[in-house]
Short mmCIF file of C-alpha atoms in Angstrom, two decimals:
data_model
loop_
_atom_site.label_atom_id
_atom_site.label_comp_id
_atom_site.label_asym_id
_atom_site.label_seq_id
_atom_site.Cartn_x
_atom_site.Cartn_y
_atom_site.Cartn_z
CA MET A 1 150.58 142.37 80.75
CA ASN A 2 152.12 142.48 77.27
CA PRO A 3 149.50 143.31 74.61
CA ASP A 4 149.13 141.16 71.50
CA ILE A 5 149.64 143.74 68.74
CA VAL A 6 148.27 142.63 65.37
CA TYR A 7 149.11 145.84 63.46
CA GLU A 8 150.53 149.24 64.33
CA ASP A 9 151.61 152.36 62.48
CA GLU A 10 151.81 156.09 63.22
CA PHE A 11 148.02 156.51 63.29
CA ILE A 12 146.32 153.28 64.40
CA LEU A 13 146.84 150.20 66.52
CA VAL A 14 145.00 146.89 66.13
CA CYS A 15 145.25 144.39 68.95
CA HIS A 16 143.94 141.02 70.08
CA LYS A 17 141.92 141.55 73.28
CA PRO A 18 141.81 138.57 75.65
CA SER A 19 138.60 137.39 77.26
CA GLY A 20 138.05 138.85 80.72
CA ILE A 21 139.78 142.21 80.08
CA ALA A 22 137.59 145.30 79.67
CA THR A 23 138.10 147.58 76.69
CA GLN A 24 138.03 150.56 79.04
CA SER A 25 137.24 150.29 82.73
CA ALA A 26 135.80 152.92 85.05
CA LYS A 27 137.17 151.06 88.08
CA ILE A 28 140.44 152.36 89.46
CA GLY A 29 143.07 149.66 89.53
CA SER A 30 141.22 147.31 87.15
CA PRO A 31 143.27 146.30 84.11
CA ASP A 32 141.80 147.30 80.76
CA MET A 33 143.04 147.50 77.20
CA VAL A 34 143.39 151.29 77.23
CA SER A 35 145.70 151.31 80.26
CA ILE A 36 147.63 148.27 79.01
CA LEU A 37 148.20 149.82 75.58
CA LYS A 38 149.07 153.26 76.95
CA ASN A 39 151.69 151.63 79.15
CA TYR A 40 153.01 149.75 76.11
CA LEU A 41 153.25 152.98 74.05
CA TYR A 42 154.83 154.87 76.95
CA LYS A 43 157.61 152.29 77.27
CA LYS A 44 158.06 151.82 73.52
CA ASN A 45 158.31 155.49 72.60
CA LYS A 46 160.13 156.55 75.80
CA ILE A 47 158.03 159.68 76.16
CA LYS A 48 157.44 161.58 79.40
CA LYS A 49 153.78 162.46 78.85
CA GLU A 50 150.75 160.20 78.66
CA PRO A 51 150.35 158.90 75.08
CA TYR A 52 147.21 159.69 73.10
CA LEU A 53 144.98 156.67 72.54
CA ALA A 54 141.30 156.79 71.54
CA VAL A 55 138.75 153.97 71.76
CA ILE A 56 137.02 153.52 68.37
CA HIS A 57 134.77 150.57 69.19
CA ARG A 58 134.41 148.18 72.11
CA LEU A 59 134.10 144.51 72.94
CA ASP A 60 132.25 143.24 76.01
CA GLN A 61 134.62 142.22 78.78
CA PRO A 62 134.08 138.44 78.30
CA VAL A 63 134.51 138.66 74.50
CA GLU A 64 137.87 137.88 72.90
CA GLY A 65 138.99 139.37 69.60
CA LEU A 66 140.10 142.28 67.42
CA LEU A 67 140.00 145.92 68.47
CA VAL A 68 141.30 149.04 66.71
CA PHE A 69 142.48 152.16 68.54
CA SER A 70 143.49 155.56 67.20
CA LYS A 71 146.86 157.09 68.05
CA LYS A 72 146.12 160.60 66.72
CA PRO A 73 143.05 162.88 66.76
CA VAL A 74 142.94 163.15 62.96
CA ALA A 75 142.67 159.34 62.76
CA THR A 76 140.01 159.28 65.48
CA LYS A 77 137.78 161.62 63.51
CA ALA A 78 138.11 159.63 60.27
CA LEU A 79 137.55 156.25 61.95
CA ASN A 80 134.50 157.50 63.86
CA GLN A 81 133.02 158.76 60.59
CA GLN A 82 133.41 155.27 59.11
CA LEU A 83 131.93 153.67 62.20
CA ASN A 84 128.91 156.00 62.23
CA ALA A 85 128.35 155.33 58.52
CA SER A 86 128.41 151.53 59.18
CA GLU A 87 131.53 151.15 57.04
CA PHE A 88 133.31 148.93 59.55
CA ARG A 89 132.85 145.20 58.86
CA LYS A 90 132.87 143.20 62.09
CA VAL A 91 132.54 139.43 61.95
CA TYR A 92 132.22 137.14 64.95
CA HIS A 93 132.24 133.41 65.58
CA ALA A 94 129.93 132.07 68.27
CA ILE A 95 129.20 128.62 69.66
CA LEU A 96 125.44 128.33 70.14
CA THR A 97 123.40 126.13 72.46
CA GLY A 98 120.23 126.07 70.37
CA THR A 99 119.05 125.90 66.78
CA LEU A 100 118.92 128.93 64.51
CA PRO A 101 115.69 129.61 62.56
CA LYS A 102 117.48 128.78 59.27
CA LYS A 103 120.96 127.75 58.15
CA GLU A 104 121.56 131.32 57.00
CA GLY A 105 119.57 134.50 57.53
CA SER A 106 119.15 137.67 59.54
CA LEU A 107 117.73 138.74 62.87
CA VAL A 108 115.97 142.11 63.15
CA ASP A 109 114.86 143.31 66.58
CA TYR A 110 114.47 146.47 68.61
CA LEU A 111 116.66 146.63 71.73
CA VAL A 112 116.56 148.85 74.78
CA LYS A 113 119.38 149.16 77.32
CA ASP A 114 118.91 149.10 81.08
CA GLY A 115 121.82 151.06 82.54
CA ARG A 116 121.04 149.96 86.09
CA THR A 117 121.64 146.29 85.34
CA ASN A 118 124.00 146.77 82.37
CA THR A 119 121.76 144.57 80.22
CA SER A 120 119.70 144.99 77.07
CA LYS A 121 116.48 143.30 76.02
CA VAL A 122 114.25 142.92 72.96
CA CYS A 123 111.32 145.34 73.00
CA SER A 124 108.67 146.85 70.73
CA SER A 125 109.62 149.54 68.23
CA ASN A 126 107.69 152.22 70.15
CA THR A 127 109.48 151.60 73.46
CA PRO A 128 111.32 154.75 74.64
CA GLY A 129 115.02 154.37 73.83
CA ALA A 130 114.46 151.42 71.46
CA LYS A 131 117.07 150.98 68.72
CA LYS A 132 116.71 148.85 65.61
CA SER A 133 119.26 146.05 65.63
CA ILE A 134 120.27 143.91 62.65
CA LEU A 135 122.68 141.02 62.34
CA PHE A 136 123.31 138.33 59.74
CA TYR A 137 124.17 134.75 60.65
CA LYS A 138 125.38 131.59 58.96
CA GLU A 139 125.79 128.13 60.44
CA LEU A 140 129.31 126.77 59.92
CA ASP A 141 129.87 123.44 61.68
CA PRO A 142 128.49 121.27 64.46
CA ILE A 143 130.81 121.05 67.47
CA ILE A 144 130.91 118.19 69.99
CA MET A 145 132.17 119.14 73.44
CA ASP A 146 131.85 117.08 76.60
CA GLY A 147 129.37 114.78 74.88
CA SER A 148 127.01 117.58 73.83
CA CYS A 149 126.42 118.99 70.34
CA TYR A 150 126.61 122.73 69.66
CA THR A 151 126.59 124.92 66.56
CA LEU A 152 129.45 127.12 65.35
CA ALA A 153 128.00 130.18 63.63
CA GLU A 154 129.41 133.23 61.87
CA ILE A 155 127.77 136.52 62.84
CA THR A 156 128.11 139.77 60.87
CA LEU A 157 126.87 142.96 62.50
CA GLU A 158 124.89 145.52 60.54
CA THR A 159 124.39 147.68 63.66
CA GLY A 160 126.42 147.91 66.86
CA ARG A 161 124.14 147.90 69.91
CA HIS A 162 124.88 147.13 73.54
CA HIS A 163 125.24 143.33 73.94
CA GLN A 164 123.49 143.01 70.56
CA ILE A 165 124.71 139.58 69.44
CA ARG A 166 124.14 138.02 72.85
CA VAL A 167 120.63 139.46 73.26
CA GLN A 168 119.39 138.71 69.75
CA LEU A 169 120.68 135.13 69.68
CA SER A 170 119.22 134.44 73.12
CA HIS A 171 115.86 135.88 72.01
CA ALA A 172 115.99 133.61 68.94
CA GLY A 173 116.26 130.59 71.24
CA CYS A 174 119.98 129.86 70.89
CA PRO A 175 122.02 131.55 73.65
CA ILE A 176 125.78 131.59 73.25
CA LEU A 177 127.57 128.84 75.15
CA GLY A 178 128.81 130.19 78.48
CA ASP A 179 126.65 133.33 78.47
CA ARG A 180 125.45 133.47 82.07
CA LYS A 181 123.88 136.90 81.62
CA TYR A 182 121.58 135.95 78.72
CA GLY A 183 120.28 132.53 79.48
CA SER A 184 122.86 129.88 78.69
CA ASN A 185 122.83 127.15 81.33
CA ASN A 186 125.56 125.16 79.60
CA PHE A 187 128.94 125.40 81.32
CA LEU A 188 131.62 122.84 80.66
CA SER A 189 133.68 123.80 83.73
CA PRO A 190 133.77 126.42 86.52
CA GLY A 191 134.71 129.77 85.00
CA PHE A 192 133.97 128.53 81.47
CA PRO A 193 134.23 131.63 79.22
CA LEU A 194 131.66 133.09 76.88
CA GLN A 195 132.12 131.49 73.45
CA LEU A 196 131.97 134.65 71.34
CA PHE A 197 134.99 135.79 69.34
CA ALA A 198 135.54 138.93 67.22
CA CYS A 199 137.55 137.18 64.54
CA LYS A 200 137.46 139.52 61.51
CA LEU A 201 137.69 143.30 61.20
CA SER A 202 137.77 145.44 58.04
CA PHE A 203 137.90 149.22 57.53
CA ARG A 204 139.72 151.88 55.54
CA HIS A 205 142.95 153.34 56.84
CA PRO A 206 141.99 156.77 58.24
CA ILE A 207 144.81 158.57 56.41
CA THR A 208 145.66 156.57 53.27
CA GLY A 209 142.18 155.22 52.58
CA LYS A 210 143.63 151.74 51.96
CA GLU A 211 141.32 148.82 52.72
CA LEU A 212 142.59 146.94 55.77
CA HIS A 213 141.52 143.41 56.66
CA PHE A 214 142.46 141.59 59.86
CA SER A 215 141.58 138.11 61.05
CA LEU A 216 142.33 135.79 63.96
CA ASN A 217 142.44 132.02 63.97
CA LEU A 218 140.51 131.49 67.18
CA PRO A 219 139.48 128.13 68.61
#
């Protein structure tokens, strides 16, 4: 598989991850972005040792969109500091099956992860392991598909929790179209993919400090 490279320099690599490919897989033999990109760097640079590549943030396997990786430890440290300080700006587009509380607003919940089922759920603030989760949303356009009306929304993450967008939107009564795990019963065809796309990504270059902005024109 040839990766779709959006930007690359000596320190970082930004790519367009397809739906259905894991960011990093624990299963031997399963394709993931880390192995695909390492193979790309190995062939490109014609080196004999395994290239360095660090995961900075992740996308769920069914989610399509922008990912940044670090190519050097010094860049990894700087990017992780930005990520931990919530200085990354990650914007998503989602097609929703319900109605949002308002045309524009925020959702604030506490989420807890269940590692056995690889799911998260909304819980009370005093639940062991609960993490405060915040996102901002804005309705963009109505979308008609297969005779049904859906809502295209823009989602900006304030926090980055496990399955956060999917869980919070489902809890608000508007699951993402195609989300079998979190309550969407709307599928336009067998194998219809989750309609969640990481379309915009902004952060500072880990070495130069320059503001970098990337976007994808996704359907």
